[in-house]
């Protein structure tokens, strides 16, 4: 299902939640909408998913205008939209299987069909053995799997994921994203993924739009966005991602090589900005192989850390280390 948004506007009193959004969301792919809290993401999702009407503007599905349909038809349309949320929104009074059955009961599917579909969907989300499990006995990741199964029950054309992984740990997030990607392909779904996490966009989406203060400030393929971000909003999202990279240690050092590194050099304040390493290389016959480095602020002090190996003759290395220390840089020798 291809979605076209034309100049959508939604204002609450004086708050311009969505301010002139036009977007083409291609069919059969995962489209990310990223923005900070308050950017207007949830409002936009409510407009696209026909939960709310825009003040002005239009929503089109596959070439048909849908925002202005009569209420009855909107309800029919909404039956073919699946939604999952950050807090899962499952019924705690129902078992896992009964939660999945719920939308089919509302749509008055025959009982045996409901049962067969529940079994099928539990298999899709990898929880066949939990059909009778009370919701309270499931982990966050399992709850989201049940919510996904429920969202798919009535064979939707579009799946909306509103911060669907925000309450999950990084590993579970990856598993849920992998599941959504898999389902998207198998079921030819259009997935609209709302998030404030660039990791989610990077790992799951094909195209992305960046929303800021109710407006789309940037859009394109995820690769384009990562290769050449244009707006400050996007750059900040990407910077945040870099500081969350797996190879960044707790002290902020970015490790880019697994080569053996015998030394950790710590530079304080003014030393951070002086070319100590260049000086040492010029003075002594040694080679630096730098495998990681970073600068972090501790209070008002800038502290640089470098993880490296220093090679050369035994004497050259020991003279170089002495000279480094004399320049006020702390040297730690580490076991490799
Ligand atoms: P996001 O999902 O990106 O955090 P929202 O769409 O929830 O952003 O909110 C965008 C702006 O619209 C916010 O300033 C929010 O306070 C306001 N807003 C959203 N929904 C309502 C509402 N039902 N009534 C009043 N203000 C709202």
Tab-separated table of N, CA, C and O and ligand atoms in Angstrom, residues 12-13 15-18 35-44 46 52 162 194 211, ligand 1:
chain	number	residue	atom	x	y	z
A	12	UNK	N	-3.287	21.927	17.881
A	12	UNK	CA	-4.060	21.820	19.128
A	12	UNK	C	-3.958	23.162	19.828
A	12	UNK	O	-2.866	23.542	20.254
A	13	UNK	N	-5.063	23.865	19.955
A	13	UNK	CA	-5.043	25.244	20.480
A	13	UNK	C	-3.973	26.042	19.754
A	13	UNK	O	-4.106	26.332	18.588
A	15	UNK	N	-0.717	24.934	19.669
A	15	UNK	CA	0.432	24.072	19.338
A	15	UNK	C	0.306	23.557	17.906
A	15	UNK	O	-0.655	22.861	17.572
A	16	UNK	N	1.292	23.898	17.091
A	16	UNK	CA	1.294	23.402	15.711
A	16	UNK	C	1.980	22.042	15.698
A	16	UNK	O	3.172	21.943	15.437
A	17	UNK	N	1.222	20.986	16.014
A	17	UNK	CA	1.812	19.647	16.158
A	17	UNK	C	2.324	19.123	14.824
A	17	UNK	O	3.425	18.586	14.733
A	18	UNK	N	1.519	19.280	13.778
A	18	UNK	CA	1.936	18.871	12.425
A	18	UNK	C	1.675	20.064	11.518
A	18	UNK	O	0.564	20.585	11.457
A	35	UNK	N	12.213	11.644	14.992
A	35	UNK	CA	12.143	13.006	15.530
A	35	UNK	C	12.283	12.952	17.031
A	35	UNK	O	12.063	11.901	17.646
A	36	UNK	N	12.655	14.082	17.602
A	36	UNK	CA	12.764	14.141	19.056
A	36	UNK	C	11.369	14.135	19.661
A	36	UNK	O	10.380	14.300	18.949
A	37	UNK	N	11.310	13.993	20.964
A	37	UNK	CA	10.038	14.045	21.659
A	37	UNK	C	9.379	15.403	21.386
A	37	UNK	O	10.054	16.440	21.451
A	38	UNK	N	8.114	15.398	21.040
A	38	UNK	CA	7.397	16.645	20.774
A	38	UNK	C	7.477	17.099	19.326
A	38	UNK	O	6.903	18.120	18.956
A	39	UNK	N	8.169	16.340	18.487
A	39	UNK	CA	8.342	16.743	17.078
A	39	UNK	C	7.043	16.615	16.286
A	39	UNK	O	6.900	17.216	15.223
A	40	UNK	N	6.121	15.808	16.803
A	40	UNK	CA	4.837	15.643	16.100
A	40	UNK	C	4.637	14.251	15.527
A	40	UNK	O	3.699	14.019	14.764
A	41	UNK	N	5.492	13.317	15.918
A	41	UNK	CA	5.443	11.960	15.335
A	41	UNK	C	4.114	11.262	15.607
A	41	UNK	O	3.487	10.726	14.699
A	42	UNK	N	3.711	11.260	16.895
A	42	UNK	CA	2.483	10.523	17.244
A	42	UNK	C	1.273	11.164	16.585
A	42	UNK	O	0.362	10.456	16.135
A	43	UNK	N	1.267	12.489	16.544
A	43	UNK	CA	0.158	13.172	15.877
A	43	UNK	C	0.114	12.756	14.406
A	43	UNK	O	-0.943	12.414	13.875
A	44	UNK	N	1.276	12.754	13.778
A	44	UNK	CA	1.331	12.379	12.359
A	44	UNK	C	0.823	10.954	12.153
A	44	UNK	O	0.054	10.686	11.230
A	46	UNK	N	-1.303	9.355	14.006
A	46	UNK	CA	-2.768	9.336	14.181
A	46	UNK	C	-3.467	9.832	12.921
A	46	UNK	O	-4.533	9.357	12.559
A	52	UNK	N	-7.372	10.193	13.580
A	52	UNK	CA	-7.718	11.591	13.769
A	52	UNK	C	-7.771	12.253	12.405
A	52	UNK	O	-7.058	11.836	11.497
A	162	UNK	N	4.799	2.400	16.550
A	162	UNK	CA	5.020	3.683	17.230
A	162	UNK	C	5.949	3.458	18.413
A	162	UNK	O	5.525	2.997	19.462
A	194	UNK	N	7.837	4.721	13.560
A	194	UNK	CA	8.049	5.980	14.270
A	194	UNK	C	9.080	5.743	15.357
A	194	UNK	O	8.938	4.799	16.135
A	211	UNK	N	11.575	14.491	11.252
A	211	UNK	CA	10.526	15.428	11.635
A	211	UNK	C	11.051	16.337	12.749
A	211	UNK	O	11.659	15.866	13.717
B	1	LIG	P1	6.019	13.180	19.430
B	1	LIG	O1	5.221	11.953	19.176
B	1	LIG	O2	7.037	13.455	18.360
B	1	LIG	O3	6.617	13.230	20.795
B	1	LIG	P2	3.455	14.521	19.537
B	1	LIG	O4	2.783	14.357	18.231
B	1	LIG	O5	3.023	13.650	20.670
B	1	LIG	O6	5.030	14.444	19.323
B	1	LIG	O7	3.285	16.024	20.014
B	1	LIG	C1	3.563	17.165	19.200
B	1	LIG	C2	3.061	18.419	19.920
B	1	LIG	O8	1.654	18.420	19.939
B	1	LIG	C3	3.490	18.487	21.365
B	1	LIG	O9	3.770	19.826	21.689
B	1	LIG	C4	2.278	17.980	22.114
B	1	LIG	O10	2.225	18.548	23.395
B	1	LIG	C5	1.135	18.457	21.251
B	1	LIG	N1	-0.030	17.555	21.302
B	1	LIG	C6	-0.064	16.290	20.833
B	1	LIG	N2	-1.290	15.742	21.010
B	1	LIG	C7	-2.037	16.686	21.633
B	1	LIG	C8	-3.403	16.736	22.098
B	1	LIG	N3	-4.240	15.704	21.936
B	1	LIG	N4	-3.809	17.883	22.696
B	1	LIG	C9	-2.977	18.934	22.841
B	1	LIG	N5	-1.709	18.954	22.416
B	1	LIG	C10	-1.224	17.856	21.823
